mmCIF file of C-alpha atoms in Angstrom:
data_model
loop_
_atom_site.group_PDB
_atom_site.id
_atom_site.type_symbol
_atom_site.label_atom_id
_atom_site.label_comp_id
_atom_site.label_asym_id
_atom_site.label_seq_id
_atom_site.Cartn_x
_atom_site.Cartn_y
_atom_site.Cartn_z
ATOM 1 C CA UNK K 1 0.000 0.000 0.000
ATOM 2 C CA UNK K 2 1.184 3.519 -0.913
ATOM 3 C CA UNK K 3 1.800 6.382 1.779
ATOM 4 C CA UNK K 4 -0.982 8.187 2.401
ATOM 5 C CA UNK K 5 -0.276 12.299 1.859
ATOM 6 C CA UNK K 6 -1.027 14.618 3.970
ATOM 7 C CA UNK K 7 -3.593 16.292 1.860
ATOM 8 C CA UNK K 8 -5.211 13.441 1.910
ATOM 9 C CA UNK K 9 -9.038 13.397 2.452
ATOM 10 C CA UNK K 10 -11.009 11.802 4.869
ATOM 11 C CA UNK K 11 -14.711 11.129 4.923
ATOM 12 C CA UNK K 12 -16.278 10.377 8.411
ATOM 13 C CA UNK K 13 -18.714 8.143 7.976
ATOM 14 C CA UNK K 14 -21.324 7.015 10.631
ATOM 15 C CA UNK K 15 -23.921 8.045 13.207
ATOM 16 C CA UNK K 16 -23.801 11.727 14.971
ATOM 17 C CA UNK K 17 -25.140 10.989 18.223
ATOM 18 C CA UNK K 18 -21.692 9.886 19.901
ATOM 19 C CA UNK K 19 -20.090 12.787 18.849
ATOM 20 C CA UNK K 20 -17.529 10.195 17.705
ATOM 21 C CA UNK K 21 -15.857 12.779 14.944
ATOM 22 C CA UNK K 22 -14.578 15.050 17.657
ATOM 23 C CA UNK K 23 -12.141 12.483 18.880
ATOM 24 C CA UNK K 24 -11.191 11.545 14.887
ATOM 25 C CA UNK K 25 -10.942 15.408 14.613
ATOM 26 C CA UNK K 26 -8.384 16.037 17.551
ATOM 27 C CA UNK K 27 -6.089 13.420 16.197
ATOM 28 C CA UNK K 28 -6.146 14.152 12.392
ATOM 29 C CA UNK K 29 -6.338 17.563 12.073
ATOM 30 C CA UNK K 30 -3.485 18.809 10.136
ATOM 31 C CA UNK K 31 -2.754 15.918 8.914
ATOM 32 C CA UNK K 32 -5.401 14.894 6.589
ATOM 33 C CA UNK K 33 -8.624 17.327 5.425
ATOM 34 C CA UNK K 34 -11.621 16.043 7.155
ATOM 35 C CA UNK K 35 -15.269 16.078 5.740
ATOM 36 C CA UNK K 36 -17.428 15.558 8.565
ATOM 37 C CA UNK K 37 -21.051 15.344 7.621
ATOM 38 C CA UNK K 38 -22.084 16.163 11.157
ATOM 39 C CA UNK K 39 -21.009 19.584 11.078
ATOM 40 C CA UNK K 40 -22.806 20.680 7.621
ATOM 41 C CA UNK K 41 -26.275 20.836 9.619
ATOM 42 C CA UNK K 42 -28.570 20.304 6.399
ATOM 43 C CA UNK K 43 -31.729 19.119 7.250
ATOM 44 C CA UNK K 44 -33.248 18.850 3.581
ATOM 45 C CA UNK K 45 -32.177 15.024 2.814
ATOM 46 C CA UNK K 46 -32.115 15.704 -0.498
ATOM 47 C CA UNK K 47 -29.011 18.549 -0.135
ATOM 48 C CA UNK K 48 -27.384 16.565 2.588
ATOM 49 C CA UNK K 49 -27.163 13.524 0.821
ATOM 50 C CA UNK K 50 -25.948 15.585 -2.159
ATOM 51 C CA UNK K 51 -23.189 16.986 0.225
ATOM 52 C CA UNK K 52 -22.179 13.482 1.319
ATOM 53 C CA UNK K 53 -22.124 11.844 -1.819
ATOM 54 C CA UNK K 54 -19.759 14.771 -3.238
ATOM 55 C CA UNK K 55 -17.862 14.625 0.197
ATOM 56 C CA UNK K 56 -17.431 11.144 -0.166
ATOM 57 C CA UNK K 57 -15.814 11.263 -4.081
ATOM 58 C CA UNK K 58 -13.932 13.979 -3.294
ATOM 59 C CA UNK K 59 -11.924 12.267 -0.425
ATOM 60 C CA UNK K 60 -9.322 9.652 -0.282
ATOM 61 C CA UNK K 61 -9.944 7.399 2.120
ATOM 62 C CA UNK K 62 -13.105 6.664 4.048
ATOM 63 C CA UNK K 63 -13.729 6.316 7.647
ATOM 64 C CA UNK K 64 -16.404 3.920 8.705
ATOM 65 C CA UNK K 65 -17.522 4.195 12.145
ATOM 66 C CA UNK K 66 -20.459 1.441 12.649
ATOM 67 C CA UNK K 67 -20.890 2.169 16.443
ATOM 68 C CA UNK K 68 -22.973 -0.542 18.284
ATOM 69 C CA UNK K 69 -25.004 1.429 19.299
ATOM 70 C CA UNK K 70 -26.305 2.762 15.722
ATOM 71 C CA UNK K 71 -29.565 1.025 15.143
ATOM 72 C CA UNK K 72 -28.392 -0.420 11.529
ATOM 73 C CA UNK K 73 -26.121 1.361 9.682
ATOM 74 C CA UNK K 74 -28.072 2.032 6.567
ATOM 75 C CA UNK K 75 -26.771 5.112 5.530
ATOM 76 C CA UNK K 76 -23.372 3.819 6.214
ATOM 77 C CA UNK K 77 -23.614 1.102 4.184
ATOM 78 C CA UNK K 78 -24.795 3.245 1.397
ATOM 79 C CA UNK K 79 -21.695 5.778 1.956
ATOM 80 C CA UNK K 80 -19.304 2.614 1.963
ATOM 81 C CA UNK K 81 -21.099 1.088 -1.041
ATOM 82 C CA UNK K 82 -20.491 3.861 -3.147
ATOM 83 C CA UNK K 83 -17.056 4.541 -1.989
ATOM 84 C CA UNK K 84 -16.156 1.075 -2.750
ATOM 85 C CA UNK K 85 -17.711 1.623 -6.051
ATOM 86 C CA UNK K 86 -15.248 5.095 -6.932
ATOM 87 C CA UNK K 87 -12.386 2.612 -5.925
ATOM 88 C CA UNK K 88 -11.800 4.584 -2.425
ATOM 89 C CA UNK K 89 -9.458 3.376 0.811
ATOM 90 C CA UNK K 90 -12.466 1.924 3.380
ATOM 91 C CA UNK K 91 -11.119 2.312 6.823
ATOM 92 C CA UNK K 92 -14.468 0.309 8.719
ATOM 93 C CA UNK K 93 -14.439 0.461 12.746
ATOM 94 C CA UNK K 94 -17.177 -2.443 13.091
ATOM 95 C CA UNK K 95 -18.463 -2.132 16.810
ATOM 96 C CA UNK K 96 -21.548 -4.055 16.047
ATOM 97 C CA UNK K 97 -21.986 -6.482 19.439
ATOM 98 C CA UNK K 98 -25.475 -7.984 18.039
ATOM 99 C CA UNK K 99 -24.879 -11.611 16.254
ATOM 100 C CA UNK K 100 -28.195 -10.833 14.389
ATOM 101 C CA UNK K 101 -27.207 -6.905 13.264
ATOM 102 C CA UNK K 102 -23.353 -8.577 12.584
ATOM 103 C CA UNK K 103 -24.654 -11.099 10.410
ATOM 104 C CA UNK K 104 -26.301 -8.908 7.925
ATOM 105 C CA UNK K 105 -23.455 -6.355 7.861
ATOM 106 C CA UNK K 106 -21.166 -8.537 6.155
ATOM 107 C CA UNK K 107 -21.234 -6.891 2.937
ATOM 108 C CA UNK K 108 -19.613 -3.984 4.570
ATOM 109 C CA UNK K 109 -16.535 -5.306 5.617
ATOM 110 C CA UNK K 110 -16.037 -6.937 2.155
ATOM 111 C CA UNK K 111 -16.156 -3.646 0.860
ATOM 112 C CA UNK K 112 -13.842 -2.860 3.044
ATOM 113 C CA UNK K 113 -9.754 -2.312 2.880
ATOM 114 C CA UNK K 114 -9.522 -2.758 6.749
ATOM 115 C CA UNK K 115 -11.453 -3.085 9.826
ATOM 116 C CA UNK K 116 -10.383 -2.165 13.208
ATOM 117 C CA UNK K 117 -12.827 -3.010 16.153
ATOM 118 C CA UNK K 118 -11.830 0.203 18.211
ATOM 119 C CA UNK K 119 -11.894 3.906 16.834
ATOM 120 C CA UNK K 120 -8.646 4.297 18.287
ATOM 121 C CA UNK K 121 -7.067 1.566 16.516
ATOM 122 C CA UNK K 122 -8.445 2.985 13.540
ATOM 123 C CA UNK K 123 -7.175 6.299 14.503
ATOM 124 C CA UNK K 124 -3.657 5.307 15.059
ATOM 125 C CA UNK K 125 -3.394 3.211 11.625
ATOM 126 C CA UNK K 126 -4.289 6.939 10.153
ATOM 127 C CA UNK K 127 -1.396 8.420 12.027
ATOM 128 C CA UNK K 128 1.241 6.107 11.120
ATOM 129 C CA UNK K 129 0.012 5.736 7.800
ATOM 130 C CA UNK K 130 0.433 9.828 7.670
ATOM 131 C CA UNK K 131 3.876 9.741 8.969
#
């Protein structure tokens, strides 16, 4: 696998209620551009998922945050189905703790370039791959 530049893009993908991205955003900042669809606060679906589909084939690499507590994913999946279909890096943190929600996820992490099962694992493989 290639370095990863600095100007590299990364699209946060996955649920806002965690506030997740602020963790992701006090480790990569400065190091790669972040599109965070939690901070565009659209409420039209049609113009927000116009703004993450462009977020998403404008950036490099994808980060996949599938917390457990996220009641299914869906728009995840779509956002790593249609990176996976532009040829993008999928980064997938798969936190899913229910056999029956795991089971029908599966197509996810085959899209997927690698899985971590921590956000900070995930995190750190950004960091040394930005080194």
């Amino acid at each position: 696998m290639s370095a990863i530049l600095p100007s590299s893009k990364v699209y946060l993908a996955g649920g806002f209620s965690s506030k997740w991205q602020v963790l992701v955003t006090s480790h990569l900042t400065g190091k790669y551009e972040l599109l965070d669809p939690s901070t565009h606060n659209i409420e039209d679906p049609i113009k927000y998922t116009k703004w993450d589909l462009d977020a998403i084939q404008q950036s490099d690499i994808i980060l996949a945050n599938m917390e457990s507590t996220n009641p299914g994913g869906y728009s995840l999946a779509l956002e790593v189905g249609f990176a996976k279909a532009l040829g993008k890096e999928i980064i997938l943190v798969d936190q899913i703790k229910d056999a029956t929600v795991s089971r029908y996820f599966e197509m996810v992490r085959q899209c997927s370039n690698r899985i971590f099962s921590t956000l900070e694992d995930a995190i750190e493989h950004l960091l040394r791959q930005a080194k």
